[in-house]
Amino acid sequence: MRHHDATLVELLCRRAKDEGDRTAYTFLIDGEADGPQLSYADLDRRARAIASWLQSTGVAGERALLLYPPGIDFVAAFFGCLYAGVIGVPAPPIDNARLKRTLPRIQAIARDAGATVALSTAEIMGASARHCAATPELGQVRWLGTDTLSDDTATEWRPAALDGEGLAYLQYTSGSTSTPKGVMVSHQHVLHQCELLRRALGYTPDSVALTWLPYFHDYGLVEGLLEPLYVGAPCLVMSPLSFLKQPVRWLRAISKHRVTHSEGFNFAYEHCVHKVPPSRRDGLDLRSWQVAGNAAEPIRWETLERFSEAFEPCGFRRSAFYPTYGLAEATLVVSTSAWDPDHAPAFRMDALKRDRVVEGDKARGDLRIVGCGQAICEKVLIVHPEARRRCAPDEVGEIWVSDPCVAHGYWQRPEDTERTFRARLADTGEGPFLRTGDLGFFRDGLLHITGRLKDVVILHGANHYPQDIEWTVEQCHEDIRPSCSAAFSVEVDGEERLVVVAEVKSQKSAEGVLDAIRQAVAEHHDISVHAICLLRMGSISKTSSGKIQRSSCQADFLADRLDMTLRWVNAPVKREAALPEGDRGASTAVRRSAHAIQDWLLGELSGRLGARREAIRVGEPFSRHGLGSQQAVSLVGDLERWLGTNLPPTLLWEYPTIEALARHLAGQDEAASGEAGGAGGAG
């Protein structure tokens, strides 16, 4: 039976009163061992203690940054803000090993939100104090290490005057650091969305949820953490780094704890297929997995098939896949339902490019688009983006949404809010609607996504704006011509990958330009570039007004029509990492010399990056070779198995060169530490 709580605070208070002893959240250490837990009563008490401190500082109605490592401390801080009437702002924690990547984004969010408070752990506060003090946006805020706060102050909390339509938090979408947008989400937006998810995905108090998605991503926050609380189901939490390092741990946790609901981005399922070979699937029992959500980036038919074929012997059912479409502006989900692999219409690509829906023949190679489920919101329309009229059934148009879970708008951006959240049909005046900026159509009741109105590259669930990447590229080397580069994505092995094309003034420094682009994009955007094309001057596609035509550049790249002077493509060699003789589970530590470890790392980087071994310099940062954080953590996972010992997922940021890392792992810490202190990070 659904309880009609007005706010998230009422929801947790009711759970604490009626079911206080039940476990709400359990953190899995390294994705495996049971770690810290919170019952509903524990969470309520911690939230009251944090709220009482916030109330004592007089910051009700203001914004508080939530900067936490993966774990359950974030949940207590999030509810502490709600209990105090403070608007929480989930954001990635400051990472001292990757300041070039993490600090600018946090600064931009803090500046846009006007944050006056920052909550974190004492460890992160201490490690980041120097950088924060030198930053105007972070140096002036009040900081609290919530893990040091005593629960004794919980009794001092006084209920805040809350309104269900009042702001609960600001959800900042990933992407641009120069103009971040905070989506204004109310208590009722979340509660209504949670009810939609309960109905659509079959959540009950008997469900068991598991999430590794980042808490600062709307998918990780709303379905990952809040939906289990809404239905009264236990929630297991593991670090995203634990998943990236050893994806088999996600599947083992599902098997061990009889998990019914767990979700991921499309790349996560591909990651499992590639990194969990048959030799590591023994003992997996995935029969309990009822809902395997797939959202936040383009969903590939081939990915669903490959994962199903790989793990059906472990009890996984294809019908457990729930392809999903949503966005933060709608709180989370717009459409979802179980995947039916037998319903596999194909569509003519040439027609879709003309915004027409024409069924094709999959035997002829026409495109199979995964239907992202049935609409669960009240109204989901396909609208001509310029004419603002409903499209015919055979037309591709923009997806417009109307529902009580559509957010209030963007924080302090009235013009953007009016344009995006207040759209009306031109012929009937019907509205208001949320304009999603995504293109699609309905077929057989399922929403199919075909593209985006605006240029956005979605990689591993995060939005990246091409203009930001292009600016980084143009600043990284003097021979790259200003306003003459393009960044776009292409599909490679079921994943979106980044391509950069750029005009260069001279060919003499071509290799240096390639190195500079790979390093800059890895360091500033945490992306491993798939391909780089250096073009002759004056050859990049532009409009008559001088704007870069990214779609034309993409088409020319795919058709090999670019006027290139040099083309580099990351063509990794897919193989399972070499492991100790007779050991496929990393159960026995194997002592290796620095030379052997260095040789192994050279071989792995060469295979992953498609580079010649002799071109990889052991004394330069991993990021110099274009290694993004996802690849870095995955490399640590394979290294961990090869050595047969547990390694921290941040190892490549702490020891950021092959030479330093090899010496450290061989026990020559003193020499390694000296080198590690002066080099840049892995991403």
C-alpha positions as MATLAB code, in Angstrom:
seq = 'MRHHDATLVELLCRRAKDEGDRTAYTFLIDGEADGPQLSYADLDRRARAIASWLQSTGVAGERALLLYPPGIDFVAAFFGCLYAGVIGVPAPPIDNARLKRTLPRIQAIARDAGATVALSTAEIMGASARHCAATPELGQVRWLGTDTLSDDTATEWRPAALDGEGLAYLQYTSGSTSTPKGVMVSHQHVLHQCELLRRALGYTPDSVALTWLPYFHDYGLVEGLLEPLYVGAPCLVMSPLSFLKQPVRWLRAISKHRVTHSEGFNFAYEHCVHKVPPSRRDGLDLRSWQVAGNAAEPIRWETLERFSEAFEPCGFRRSAFYPTYGLAEATLVVSTSAWDPDHAPAFRMDALKRDRVVEGDKARGDLRIVGCGQAICEKVLIVHPEARRRCAPDEVGEIWVSDPCVAHGYWQRPEDTERTFRARLADTGEGPFLRTGDLGFFRDGLLHITGRLKDVVILHGANHYPQDIEWTVEQCHEDIRPSCSAAFSVEVDGEERLVVVAEVKSQKSAEGVLDAIRQAVAEHHDISVHAICLLRMGSISKTSSGKIQRSSCQADFLADRLDMTLRWVNAPVKREAALPEGDRGASTAVRRSAHAIQDWLLGELSGRLGARREAIRVGEPFSRHGLGSQQAVSLVGDLERWLGTNLPPTLLWEYPTIEALARHLAGQDEAASGEAGGAGGAG';
ca = [
       0.000    0.000    0.000;
       1.381    3.393   -0.957;
       1.691    6.043    1.763;
       1.125    9.591    0.558;
       4.095   11.293    2.170;
       4.316   14.994    1.410;
       8.107   15.123    1.623;
      11.140   12.854    1.664;
      11.554   13.812    5.328;
       8.108   12.414    6.131;
       9.031    9.248    4.244;
      12.185    8.589    6.273;
      10.597    9.585    9.587;
       7.799    7.082    8.942;
      10.276    4.329    8.048;
      12.304    5.062   11.214;
       9.186    4.965   13.378;
       7.575    1.845   11.884;
      10.614   -0.205   10.797;
      13.538    1.390   12.607;
      15.579   -1.792   13.051;
      15.438   -2.842    9.386;
      18.638   -2.386    7.407;
      18.267    0.339    4.810;
      21.768    0.562    3.287;
      24.849   -1.673    3.311;
      28.137   -0.650    1.740;
      30.100   -3.454    0.104;
      33.824   -2.931    0.700;
      35.628   -3.293   -2.631;
      32.314   -4.568   -3.961;
      32.470   -7.764   -1.917;
      32.650   -7.759    1.898;
      29.801   -6.318    3.957;
      30.861   -2.969    5.364;
      29.123   -0.107    7.192;
      25.342   -0.329    7.478;
      22.511    2.070    8.243;
      19.121    1.011    9.573;
      16.177    3.358    9.060;
      16.574    4.489   12.684;
      20.333    5.013   12.204;
      19.759    7.079    9.086;
      17.065    9.159   10.769;
      19.318    9.815   13.772;
      22.332   10.744   11.622;
      20.171   13.041    9.475;
      18.843   14.804   12.592;
      22.373   15.301   13.963;
      23.624   16.802   10.689;
      20.461   18.904   10.373;
      20.877   20.301   13.894;
      24.375   21.534   12.987;
      23.055   23.111    9.796;
      20.221   24.762   11.715;
      22.702   26.139   14.253;
      24.556   27.914   11.437;
      21.388   29.562   10.103;
      21.693   28.313    6.526;
      18.097   27.146    5.945;
      17.152   27.663    2.298;
      20.767   27.929    1.192;
      22.746   25.447   -0.929;
      25.141   22.859    0.454;
      27.673   20.975   -1.667;
      27.728   17.240   -0.931;
      31.264   16.014   -1.722;
      31.607   12.396   -0.648;
      33.533    9.305   -1.634;
      31.404    6.306   -2.664;
      29.607    4.941    0.390;
      26.689    5.629    2.687;
      27.965    8.816    4.368;
      26.435   10.665    1.433;
      22.952    9.311    2.182;
      23.051   10.646    5.756;
      24.288   14.053    4.579;
      21.664   14.226    1.827;
      18.874   13.626    4.334;
      20.545   15.923    6.851;
      20.113   18.736    4.335;
      16.485   17.780    3.735;
      15.761   17.691    7.487;
      17.269   21.186    7.881;
      15.498   22.735    4.895;
      18.849   23.165    3.132;
      19.072   22.522   -0.613;
      21.598   19.756   -1.206;
      23.858   19.810   -4.258;
      25.328   16.353   -4.974;
      28.698   16.687   -6.701;
      31.777   14.513   -7.269;
      34.321   14.722   -4.452;
      37.539   16.656   -4.860;
      40.210   14.271   -6.088;
      43.700   15.616   -5.386;
      45.205   13.174   -7.875;
      42.989   14.523  -10.660;
      42.547   18.196   -9.832;
      42.626   19.314  -13.467;
      39.514   17.235  -14.058;
      37.565   17.432  -10.792;
      38.247   20.872   -9.308;
      37.010   23.067  -12.203;
      33.690   21.212  -12.306;
      33.147   21.568   -8.552;
      34.101   25.247   -8.744;
      31.592   25.804  -11.551;
      28.804   24.032   -9.642;
      29.586   25.924   -6.425;
      29.589   29.224   -8.299;
      26.324   28.551  -10.134;
      24.509   27.225   -7.057;
      25.838   29.974   -4.806;
      26.817   27.331   -2.261;
      27.561   28.586    1.259;
      28.105   25.188    2.909;
      30.074   22.068    1.951;
      29.611   18.687    3.610;
      32.141   15.894    3.224;
      34.285   13.496    5.231;
      37.067   14.715    7.489;
      39.615   12.897    5.307;
      38.557   14.636    2.105;
      38.348   17.985    3.897;
      41.874   17.620    5.245;
      43.351   16.489    1.951;
      41.610   19.257    0.005;
      41.981   22.157    2.444;
      44.879   23.832    0.629;
      43.229   23.713   -2.793;
      39.890   24.901   -1.422;
      41.427   27.812    0.473;
      42.929   29.088   -2.789;
      39.607   28.835   -4.610;
      37.109   31.716   -4.226;
      34.083   29.470   -4.708;
      35.238   26.960   -2.056;
      37.425   29.042    0.236;
      34.505   31.044    1.642;
      32.054   28.215    2.350;
      31.508   26.589    5.739;
      32.808   23.027    5.842;
      31.648   20.104    7.961;
      33.114   16.624    8.146;
      29.890   14.814    8.930;
      31.638   11.568    9.887;
      33.098   13.347   12.941;
      29.745   14.707   14.124;
      28.277   13.006   17.197;
      24.747   11.607   17.065;
      24.168   13.248   20.454;
      23.114   16.459   18.731;
      20.206   14.669   17.028;
      17.906   15.674   19.890;
      18.529   19.332   19.132;
      16.917   19.060   15.688;
      13.692   20.938   15.138;
      11.427   19.997   12.193;
      11.750   22.498    9.367;
       8.711   23.979    7.667;
       8.766   22.026    4.418;
       6.503   22.075    1.400;
       6.235   19.116   -0.950;
       6.643   21.489   -3.886;
       9.678   23.095   -2.295;
      13.184   22.310   -3.558;
      14.748   19.113   -2.289;
      18.037   19.361   -4.196;
      19.751   20.653   -7.313;
      20.762   18.005   -9.856;
      23.641   19.227  -11.991;
      23.890   17.418  -15.280;
      27.333   16.308  -16.371;
      29.031   18.180  -19.172;
      30.127   21.762  -19.533;
      32.156   23.260  -16.703;
      31.642   26.795  -17.999;
      27.836   26.866  -17.922;
      26.516   24.092  -15.654;
      22.761   23.905  -15.175;
      21.197   22.886  -11.884;
      17.853   21.124  -12.317;
      15.455   22.157   -9.514;
      13.916   18.960   -8.100;
      11.227   19.086   -5.400;
      10.173   16.510   -2.816;
       7.042   15.709   -4.789;
       8.937   15.343   -8.054;
      11.014   12.579   -6.452;
       8.118   10.891   -4.671;
       6.009   10.865   -7.824;
       8.907    9.455   -9.843;
       9.482    6.766   -7.218;
       5.843    5.716   -7.500;
       6.151    5.493  -11.278;
       9.236    3.303  -10.867;
       7.470    1.099   -8.313;
       4.675    0.385  -10.763;
       6.822    0.032  -13.878;
       9.673   -1.998  -12.420;
       7.865   -4.088   -9.821;
       9.701   -2.846   -6.729;
       8.294   -4.248   -3.452;
       9.518   -4.455    0.172;
      10.757   -7.950   -0.736;
      13.016   -6.597   -3.483;
      16.779   -6.392   -2.999;
      18.463   -3.450   -4.745;
      22.127   -2.995   -5.636;
      23.682    0.162   -7.058;
      27.220    1.125   -8.053;
      26.177    4.227  -10.004;
      27.599    7.564   -8.768;
      25.331    9.305   -6.250;
      25.764   12.615   -8.114;
      24.191   11.107  -11.255;
      20.379   11.245  -11.335;
      20.200    7.514  -12.149;
      22.363    6.640   -9.158;
      20.561    8.997   -6.788;
      16.890    8.464   -7.630;
      16.627    4.815   -8.608;
      19.874    3.671   -7.046;
      19.419    5.148   -3.542;
      15.960    6.694   -3.091;
      13.695    4.122   -4.745;
      14.674    1.325   -2.292;
      13.896    3.665    0.619;
      10.558    4.554   -0.979;
       9.411    0.917   -1.188;
      11.130   -0.238    1.996;
      13.625   -2.590    0.316;
      17.250   -3.093    1.432;
      19.856   -1.387   -0.733;
      23.414   -2.587   -1.303;
      25.910    0.091   -2.345;
      29.248   -0.487   -4.041;
      31.789    1.955   -5.410;
      31.782    2.706   -9.148;
      35.554    2.190   -8.983;
      35.057   -1.338   -7.632;
      32.846   -2.094  -10.608;
      35.243   -0.592  -13.144;
      38.203   -2.402  -11.627;
      36.534   -5.823  -11.441;
      33.061   -5.885  -13.078;
      32.651   -9.510  -11.994;
      32.157   -8.169   -8.463;
      28.858   -6.578   -9.516;
      27.650   -9.942  -10.792;
      28.992  -11.799   -7.757;
      27.157   -9.421   -5.430;
      23.924   -9.965   -7.359;
      24.462  -13.713   -7.090;
      25.434  -13.729   -3.397;
      22.732  -11.384   -2.100;
      19.929  -12.556   -4.425;
      19.551   -9.072   -5.860;
      16.344   -8.428   -7.804;
      16.943   -4.879   -9.087;
      20.225   -3.415  -10.322;
      20.927   -1.028  -13.156;
      23.797    0.295  -15.239;
      24.802    2.225  -18.313;
      25.042    0.379  -21.621;
      28.850    0.356  -21.425;
      28.622   -1.538  -18.112;
      27.080   -4.570  -19.779;
      29.714   -4.436  -22.531;
      32.370   -4.162  -19.833;
      31.076   -7.356  -18.227;
      31.122   -9.230  -21.527;
      34.728   -8.237  -22.236;
      36.154   -8.475  -18.708;
      34.292  -11.497  -17.307;
      35.336  -14.385  -19.566;
      33.866  -17.901  -19.180;
      36.692  -18.833  -16.809;
      35.401  -16.256  -14.290;
      31.682  -17.069  -14.506;
      31.784  -20.252  -12.444;
      29.468  -20.023   -9.460;
      27.469  -17.050  -10.732;
      23.712  -17.460  -10.199;
      21.789  -14.571  -11.757;
      18.325  -16.095  -11.574;
      17.196  -13.596   -8.920;
      17.886  -10.596  -11.201;
      14.411   -9.440  -12.258;
      15.184   -5.942  -13.551;
      18.489   -5.045  -15.210;
      18.011   -1.387  -16.076;
      19.931    0.084  -19.010;
      19.857    3.856  -19.486;
      21.741    7.183  -19.564;
      23.515    6.534  -22.880;
      22.574    5.019  -26.263;
      21.428    1.414  -25.828;
      22.833   -1.042  -28.366;
      20.896   -4.070  -29.545;
      24.148   -5.960  -29.939;
      25.070   -5.241  -26.306;
      21.833   -6.752  -24.997;
      22.333   -9.821  -27.179;
      25.993  -10.273  -26.246;
      25.361   -9.963  -22.521;
      22.374  -12.321  -22.695;
      24.318  -14.959  -24.605;
      27.267  -14.679  -22.222;
      25.298  -14.937  -18.983;
      22.243  -17.032  -19.811;
      24.254  -20.092  -18.649;
      24.435  -18.293  -15.274;
      20.658  -17.954  -15.088;
      20.286  -14.459  -16.570;
      16.998  -13.966  -18.450;
      16.762  -11.684  -21.484;
      13.408  -10.436  -20.230;
      15.222   -8.962  -17.204;
      16.603   -6.191  -19.419;
      14.646   -2.958  -19.066;
      15.808   -0.448  -21.694;
      15.003    2.980  -20.284;
      14.870    6.582  -21.455;
      14.978    9.530  -19.114;
      16.728   12.743  -18.130;
      17.376   14.796  -15.013;
      14.887   17.441  -16.149;
      12.132   14.821  -15.707;
      13.668   13.772  -12.346;
      14.695   10.494  -13.982;
      12.649    8.056  -16.098;
      10.271    8.890  -18.951;
       9.814    5.420  -20.476;
      10.738    1.845  -19.615;
       9.536   -1.731  -19.931;
      10.955   -5.220  -20.380;
      12.958   -5.941  -23.526;
      11.380   -8.322  -26.006;
      14.197   -9.684  -28.210;
      11.662  -11.394  -30.467;
      10.206   -8.012  -31.403;
      13.078   -6.704  -33.494;
      11.971   -4.355  -36.274;
      14.699   -2.804  -38.411;
      14.579    0.715  -39.832;
      16.023    2.333  -42.929;
      18.948    4.543  -41.935;
      18.633    6.728  -45.022;
      15.004    7.459  -44.127;
      15.800    8.238  -40.473;
      18.339   10.814  -41.631;
      15.435   12.533  -43.408;
      13.350   12.294  -40.206;
      11.140    9.576  -41.693;
      10.354    6.202  -40.114;
      10.507    3.416  -42.696;
      10.766   -0.211  -41.631;
      13.576   -2.104  -43.285;
      15.055   -5.564  -43.328;
      17.560   -6.605  -40.672;
      18.840   -9.315  -43.019;
      19.885   -6.504  -45.352;
      21.731   -4.761  -42.549;
      19.147   -2.081  -41.750;
      19.321   -0.521  -38.304;
      17.798   -2.221  -35.270;
      16.917    0.391  -32.640;
      16.206   -0.739  -29.112;
      12.781    0.440  -28.015;
      13.239    2.268  -24.698;
      10.017    0.950  -23.248;
       6.531    2.300  -22.877;
       5.929    5.837  -21.641;
       5.351    5.938  -17.888;
       4.846    9.709  -17.779;
       1.383   11.190  -18.395;
       2.088   12.655  -21.819;
       5.022   11.924  -24.097;
       4.672   13.475  -27.541;
       6.756   13.471  -30.707;
       6.837   17.071  -31.924;
       8.305   18.820  -34.950;
      11.006   20.943  -33.248;
      10.627   24.002  -35.495;
       6.917   23.935  -36.345;
       6.001   22.795  -32.787;
       3.224   20.529  -33.985;
       2.663   16.833  -33.340;
       4.475   14.597  -35.771;
       2.764   11.957  -37.851;
       3.450    8.325  -36.828;
       6.036    7.967  -39.607;
       7.964   11.129  -38.647;
      10.948   11.544  -36.339;
      10.595   14.483  -33.985;
      11.613   15.935  -30.641;
      10.411   14.190  -27.494;
       8.207   16.440  -25.325;
       7.099   15.402  -21.836;
       4.379   16.506  -19.434;
       4.132   14.920  -15.998;
       4.172   15.819  -12.286;
       7.769   14.552  -12.136;
       9.013   17.237  -14.566;
      11.274   19.541  -12.547;
      10.623   23.226  -11.840;
      13.359   24.388  -14.192;
      17.015   25.430  -14.072;
      18.394   27.189  -11.018;
      18.512   30.960  -11.606;
      18.162   30.585  -15.367;
      14.702   31.977  -16.185;
      15.258   32.220  -19.940;
      16.571   28.663  -20.235;
      13.728   27.480  -17.999;
      11.104   29.189  -20.126;
      12.548   27.789  -23.336;
      13.005   24.219  -22.068;
      10.249   23.655  -19.491;
       7.392   25.862  -20.749;
       6.961   24.768  -24.375;
       3.513   24.722  -25.975;
       2.183   23.309  -29.218;
       1.822   26.076  -31.790;
      -1.492   24.917  -33.245;
      -3.436   24.060  -30.071;
      -1.571   25.877  -27.308;
      -1.418   22.655  -25.322;
       1.244   22.631  -22.640;
       3.447   23.308  -20.847;
       5.860   20.575  -21.944;
       9.477   19.777  -21.228;
      11.508   19.901  -24.426;
      14.057   17.116  -24.019;
      16.259   17.970  -27.002;
      16.219   14.266  -27.933;
      14.795   12.924  -31.182;
      12.709    9.800  -31.588;
       9.446    8.143  -32.546;
       6.906    5.652  -31.228;
       6.467    2.249  -32.823;
       4.277   -0.501  -31.340;
       3.920    1.541  -28.180;
       7.679    1.743  -27.566;
       9.720    4.947  -27.580;
      12.688    4.750  -29.942;
      15.542    7.279  -29.643;
      17.317    8.282  -32.847;
      19.528   11.233  -31.941;
      19.800   14.680  -30.388;
      18.908   18.175  -31.490;
      22.062   19.575  -29.937;
      25.565   18.197  -30.276;
      26.224   16.144  -27.155;
      28.637   13.256  -26.780;
      27.438   10.695  -24.222;
      30.212    8.494  -22.879;
      29.720    6.116  -19.939;
      26.529    7.890  -18.925;
      28.047   11.387  -18.860;
      27.237   14.236  -21.224;
      30.184   16.028  -22.811;
      29.702   19.149  -24.903;
      31.806   19.158  -28.102;
      32.615   22.848  -27.833;
      34.319   22.244  -24.464;
      36.436   19.430  -25.890;
      37.277   21.513  -28.963;
      38.412   24.424  -26.795;
      40.690   22.053  -24.858;
      42.105   20.680  -28.115;
      42.797   24.111  -29.560;
      44.618   25.240  -26.405;
      46.854   22.187  -26.105;
      49.283   22.853  -28.991;
      50.328   25.974  -30.880;
      50.105   24.265  -34.286;
      46.351   23.595  -33.987;
      44.352   26.296  -35.777;
      41.795   28.183  -33.636;
      38.109   27.478  -34.381;
      39.099   24.718  -36.785;
      38.451   21.524  -34.820;
      35.476   19.234  -34.298;
      34.652   16.651  -31.646;
      31.961   14.027  -32.212;
      31.179   10.420  -31.383;
      31.020    7.230  -33.424;
      29.912    3.748  -32.473;
      32.685    1.194  -31.946;
      31.940   -2.318  -30.669;
      28.624   -1.268  -29.171;
      29.962    1.863  -27.448;
      30.104    5.548  -28.304;
      33.717    6.661  -28.716;
      35.207   10.115  -29.194;
      36.760   11.338  -32.446;
      38.660   14.610  -32.794;
      39.505   16.258  -36.108;
      41.623   19.405  -36.257;
      43.343   21.570  -38.826;
      47.061   22.049  -38.211;
      49.399   24.776  -39.400;
      52.365   22.469  -39.945;
      52.980   18.764  -40.384;
      56.420   18.862  -38.788;
      55.016   18.502  -35.269;
      52.238   16.027  -36.086;
      53.311   13.403  -33.546;
      53.563   16.084  -30.869;
      50.067   17.302  -31.724;
      48.664   13.772  -31.362;
      50.335   13.370  -27.958;
      49.092   16.770  -26.807;
      45.484   16.080  -27.835;
      45.390   12.660  -26.187;
      46.839   14.011  -22.962;
      44.727   17.178  -22.786;
      41.423   15.401  -23.426;
      42.268   12.686  -20.891;
      43.304   15.181  -18.217;
      40.547   17.767  -18.668;
      37.602   15.596  -19.726;
      38.518   12.123  -18.464;
      38.021   10.651  -21.946;
      40.225    8.324  -23.944;
      40.169    9.518  -27.552;
      39.317    6.815  -30.095;
      40.637    8.573  -33.201;
      42.392   11.803  -34.179;
      42.556   13.188  -37.719;
      44.866   16.081  -38.537;
      43.534   18.046  -41.513;
      44.982   20.366  -44.103;
      44.258   24.044  -43.563;
      40.900   25.196  -44.874;
      39.439   21.696  -45.268;
      37.171   21.305  -42.212;
      33.419   21.565  -42.874;
      31.898   24.899  -41.845;
      28.644   26.750  -42.445;
      28.583   29.953  -44.481;
      28.738   31.864  -41.192;
      31.859   29.994  -40.097;
      30.391   27.485  -37.638;
      31.853   23.990  -37.496;
      29.571   21.362  -39.060;
      30.153   18.453  -36.715;
      27.634   16.158  -38.374;
      29.354   16.663  -41.737;
      32.733   15.987  -40.150;
      31.332   12.795  -38.631;
      29.913   11.662  -41.969;
      33.199   12.442  -43.739;
      35.139   10.527  -41.087;
      32.934    7.455  -41.433;
      33.168    7.616  -45.233;
      36.924    8.287  -45.148;
      36.477   11.579  -47.043;
      38.456   13.887  -44.746;
      41.406   15.747  -46.279;
      43.885   14.323  -43.787;
      47.598   14.614  -43.384;
      47.658   12.116  -40.513;
      45.131    9.725  -39.004;
      45.547    7.917  -35.679;
      43.066    5.334  -34.410;
      43.138    3.613  -31.054;
      42.756   -0.028  -32.106;
      43.143   -2.036  -28.892;
      43.967   -5.704  -29.013;
      41.217   -7.518  -27.129;
      42.645  -10.197  -24.923;
      42.401  -11.447  -21.377;
      45.282  -10.217  -19.264;
      48.006  -12.762  -18.595;
      47.512  -14.297  -15.146;
      49.610  -16.483  -12.872;
      49.833  -20.115  -13.903;
      46.729  -22.010  -12.795;
      45.195  -18.960  -11.067;
      42.217  -17.197  -12.642;
      40.857  -15.677   -9.459;
      43.719  -13.617   -8.003;
      43.765  -15.587   -4.759;
      47.522  -15.969   -4.328;
      49.954  -13.065   -4.338;
      52.770  -13.362   -6.855;
      55.972  -11.418   -6.206;
      57.218   -9.636   -9.316;
      60.289   -7.557  -10.018;
      60.026   -3.940  -11.108;
      61.329   -4.984  -14.533;
      58.631   -7.676  -14.913;
      55.875   -5.289  -13.817;
      57.121   -2.598  -16.167;
      57.203   -5.088  -19.024;
      53.635   -6.205  -18.234;
      52.390   -2.610  -18.136;
      54.043   -1.820  -21.447;
      52.352   -4.819  -23.043;
      48.957   -3.938  -21.596;
      49.121   -0.271  -22.599;
      50.296   -1.201  -26.065;
      47.338   -3.548  -26.478;
      44.735   -1.203  -24.972;
      45.829    1.944  -26.779;
      46.823    0.389  -30.085;
      50.286    1.923  -29.692;
      53.761    0.581  -30.375;
      55.595   -0.490  -27.218;
      58.593    1.620  -28.140;
      56.353    4.711  -28.396;
      55.277    4.388  -24.747;
      57.605    6.297  -22.444;
      57.857    4.749  -18.978;
      58.702    8.018  -17.246;
      55.713   10.020  -18.510;
      52.212   10.130  -16.974;
      49.638    7.577  -18.085;
      47.429   10.490  -19.143;
      50.119   11.545  -21.638;
      49.195    8.423  -23.579;
      45.487    9.315  -23.445;
      44.440    6.929  -20.682;
      41.116    8.077  -19.179;
      39.955    7.082  -15.688;
      37.724    4.226  -16.818;
      40.607    2.594  -18.681;
      42.946    3.359  -15.782;
      40.734    1.623  -13.203;
      40.171   -1.321  -15.533;
      43.941   -1.645  -15.958;
      44.334   -1.724  -12.168;
      41.784   -4.543  -12.049;
      43.796   -6.672  -14.467;
      47.032   -5.810  -12.680;
      45.418   -6.838   -9.415;
      44.521  -10.238  -10.806;
      47.952  -10.687  -12.381;
      49.701   -9.962   -9.088;
      47.104  -11.834   -7.028;
      46.675   -9.024   -4.500;
      44.165   -6.256   -3.805;
      45.113   -2.848   -5.180;
      43.391    0.536   -4.680;
      41.485    1.622   -7.812;
      43.224    5.018   -7.674;
      46.671    3.426   -7.950;
      47.492    4.943  -11.343;
      46.769    8.432  -10.009;
      48.939    7.901   -6.938;
      51.821    6.467   -9.020;
      51.159    8.065  -12.408;
      54.017    6.669  -14.506;
      54.926    3.118  -15.495;
      58.311    3.508  -13.866;
      56.966    4.863  -10.570;
      54.199    2.284  -10.391;
      56.510   -0.649  -11.126;
      58.954    0.433   -8.438;
      56.174    0.886   -5.903;
      54.661   -2.534   -6.574;
      58.099   -4.149   -6.381;
      58.591   -2.643   -2.923;
      60.867    0.224   -3.927;
      58.497    2.830   -2.463;
      61.054    5.456   -1.610;
      62.215    5.869   -5.186;
      58.684    5.649   -6.526;
      57.291    8.238   -4.115;
      59.810   10.830   -5.228;
      58.759   10.441   -8.843;
      55.049   10.215   -8.059;
      55.064   13.541   -6.263;
      56.022   15.553   -9.318;
      54.036   13.969  -12.123;
      50.517   14.486  -13.415;
      47.735   12.003  -12.815;
      46.178    9.330  -14.955;
      43.183   11.314  -16.000;
];
